Amino acid sequence: MAEELETFLSAERAARVTPTVVALRSKAAEVVEAELGRLTMRLPELEGRARDEVEQTVRRVVDKLLHEPTVRVKRLATSPAGDHYAEALRELFDLDPKKPEAVRRVDL
């Protein structure tokens, strides 16, 4: 019974960081879109396959940079003091997981 309770509590703590992770990925997606927009303004002649490759490369880089921190914060959140890790992410990246745009699912 105690083991089941701990499993439940760990899962509940992990779920609490989901809005922070979504907010982080949402903010990253906004930055990617803004920078790709700037690139279009600076290099309007960049089109077709070259533009697609640049876009995919930027998205892959951001996804790879965010992967480990998001996996780790979810894992660390399962500990009793795990909410501190999500709190640190919110502070470091100036995140507001309650903003409407932060609660949508974002796939980079």
mmCIF file of C-alpha atoms in Angstrom:
data_model
loop_
_atom_site.group_PDB
_atom_site.id
_atom_site.type_symbol
_atom_site.label_atom_id
_atom_site.label_comp_id
_atom_site.label_asym_id
_atom_site.label_seq_id
_atom_site.Cartn_x
_atom_site.Cartn_y
_atom_site.Cartn_z
ATOM 1 C CA MET A 1 0.000 0.000 0.000
ATOM 2 C CA ALA A 2 2.776 2.473 0.895
ATOM 3 C CA GLU A 3 4.564 1.707 -2.368
ATOM 4 C CA GLU A 4 1.382 2.330 -4.354
ATOM 5 C CA LEU A 5 0.828 5.610 -2.545
ATOM 6 C CA GLU A 6 4.386 6.737 -3.272
ATOM 7 C CA THR A 7 3.957 5.799 -6.947
ATOM 8 C CA PHE A 8 0.745 7.819 -7.086
ATOM 9 C CA LEU A 9 2.321 10.833 -5.370
ATOM 10 C CA SER A 10 5.356 10.700 -7.669
ATOM 11 C CA ALA A 11 3.120 10.662 -10.736
ATOM 12 C CA GLU A 12 1.099 13.548 -9.359
ATOM 13 C CA ARG A 13 4.251 15.600 -8.701
ATOM 14 C CA ALA A 14 5.525 14.859 -12.214
ATOM 15 C CA ALA A 15 2.219 15.972 -13.730
ATOM 16 C CA ARG A 16 2.490 19.315 -11.936
ATOM 17 C CA VAL A 17 5.557 20.267 -14.001
ATOM 18 C CA THR A 18 3.759 19.700 -17.307
ATOM 19 C CA PRO A 19 2.502 23.318 -17.608
ATOM 20 C CA THR A 20 6.066 24.560 -17.040
ATOM 21 C CA VAL A 21 7.468 22.214 -19.688
ATOM 22 C CA VAL A 22 4.746 23.251 -22.129
ATOM 23 C CA ALA A 23 5.436 26.929 -21.376
ATOM 24 C CA LEU A 24 9.157 26.400 -22.024
ATOM 25 C CA ARG A 25 8.510 24.679 -25.345
ATOM 26 C CA SER A 26 5.947 27.314 -26.288
ATOM 27 C CA LYS A 27 8.420 30.098 -25.596
ATOM 28 C CA ALA A 28 11.080 28.285 -27.619
ATOM 29 C CA ALA A 29 8.643 27.892 -30.524
ATOM 30 C CA GLU A 30 7.918 31.621 -30.407
ATOM 31 C CA VAL A 31 11.639 32.407 -30.523
ATOM 32 C CA VAL A 32 12.151 30.016 -33.451
ATOM 33 C CA GLU A 33 9.282 31.583 -35.410
ATOM 34 C CA ALA A 34 10.528 35.103 -34.717
ATOM 35 C CA GLU A 35 14.070 34.258 -35.810
ATOM 36 C CA LEU A 36 12.876 32.487 -38.939
ATOM 37 C CA GLY A 37 10.819 35.584 -39.711
ATOM 38 C CA ARG A 38 13.913 37.749 -39.305
ATOM 39 C CA LEU A 39 15.823 35.409 -41.586
ATOM 40 C CA THR A 40 13.122 35.774 -44.242
ATOM 41 C CA MET A 41 13.378 39.561 -44.011
ATOM 42 C CA ARG A 42 17.168 39.522 -44.225
ATOM 43 C CA LEU A 43 17.440 36.860 -46.933
ATOM 44 C CA PRO A 44 14.251 36.980 -49.002
ATOM 45 C CA GLU A 45 16.009 35.091 -51.787
ATOM 46 C CA LEU A 46 16.372 32.046 -49.537
ATOM 47 C CA GLU A 47 13.595 29.718 -50.604
ATOM 48 C CA GLY A 48 12.724 26.200 -51.514
ATOM 49 C CA ARG A 49 14.825 23.353 -50.255
ATOM 50 C CA ALA A 50 17.480 25.611 -48.704
ATOM 51 C CA ARG A 51 14.879 27.441 -46.602
ATOM 52 C CA ASP A 52 13.258 24.162 -45.556
ATOM 53 C CA GLU A 53 16.627 22.777 -44.463
ATOM 54 C CA VAL A 54 17.448 25.894 -42.444
ATOM 55 C CA GLU A 55 14.039 25.755 -40.735
ATOM 56 C CA GLN A 56 14.382 22.068 -39.919
ATOM 57 C CA THR A 57 17.916 22.581 -38.616
ATOM 58 C CA VAL A 58 16.864 25.421 -36.314
ATOM 59 C CA ARG A 59 13.928 23.384 -34.990
ATOM 60 C CA ARG A 60 16.149 20.319 -34.411
ATOM 61 C CA VAL A 61 18.751 22.372 -32.539
ATOM 62 C CA VAL A 62 16.113 23.875 -30.243
ATOM 63 C CA ASP A 63 14.483 20.493 -29.704
ATOM 64 C CA LYS A 64 17.814 18.893 -28.817
ATOM 65 C CA LEU A 65 18.687 21.705 -26.418
ATOM 66 C CA LEU A 66 15.341 21.402 -24.641
ATOM 67 C CA HIS A 67 15.133 17.619 -24.572
ATOM 68 C CA GLU A 68 17.423 16.858 -21.635
ATOM 69 C CA PRO A 69 16.207 19.686 -19.359
ATOM 70 C CA THR A 70 12.569 18.761 -19.925
ATOM 71 C CA VAL A 71 13.159 15.047 -19.378
ATOM 72 C CA ARG A 72 15.238 15.788 -16.311
ATOM 73 C CA VAL A 73 12.753 18.214 -14.730
ATOM 74 C CA LYS A 74 9.994 15.625 -15.168
ATOM 75 C CA ARG A 75 12.154 12.976 -13.516
ATOM 76 C CA LEU A 76 13.329 15.265 -10.704
ATOM 77 C CA ALA A 77 9.783 16.442 -10.083
ATOM 78 C CA THR A 78 8.864 13.000 -8.787
ATOM 79 C CA SER A 79 10.919 13.616 -5.638
ATOM 80 C CA PRO A 80 9.255 15.210 -2.603
ATOM 81 C CA ALA A 81 11.000 18.570 -3.207
ATOM 82 C CA GLY A 82 10.658 18.273 -6.983
ATOM 83 C CA ASP A 83 8.571 21.400 -7.393
ATOM 84 C CA HIS A 84 11.744 23.433 -6.847
ATOM 85 C CA TYR A 85 13.122 22.279 -10.201
ATOM 86 C CA ALA A 86 10.086 23.499 -12.116
ATOM 87 C CA GLU A 87 10.251 26.703 -10.116
ATOM 88 C CA ALA A 88 13.874 27.155 -11.191
ATOM 89 C CA LEU A 89 12.942 26.641 -14.853
ATOM 90 C CA ARG A 90 10.171 29.222 -14.561
ATOM 91 C CA GLU A 91 12.569 31.717 -13.016
ATOM 92 C CA LEU A 92 15.451 31.075 -15.418
ATOM 93 C CA PHE A 93 13.310 31.308 -18.554
ATOM 94 C CA ASP A 94 10.767 33.860 -17.264
ATOM 95 C CA LEU A 95 7.893 31.439 -17.840
ATOM 96 C CA ASP A 96 4.264 31.838 -16.935
ATOM 97 C CA PRO A 97 2.617 28.442 -17.312
ATOM 98 C CA LYS A 98 -0.799 30.035 -16.686
ATOM 99 C CA LYS A 99 -0.747 32.180 -19.835
ATOM 100 C CA PRO A 100 -3.224 30.873 -22.428
ATOM 101 C CA GLU A 101 -0.579 30.399 -25.110
ATOM 102 C CA ALA A 102 1.526 28.371 -22.691
ATOM 103 C CA VAL A 103 -1.113 25.735 -22.092
ATOM 104 C CA ARG A 104 -1.414 24.609 -25.680
ATOM 105 C CA ARG A 105 0.608 21.598 -26.774
ATOM 106 C CA VAL A 106 3.729 22.602 -28.635
ATOM 107 C CA ASP A 107 5.777 20.301 -30.825
ATOM 108 C CA LEU A 108 9.035 21.667 -32.144
#
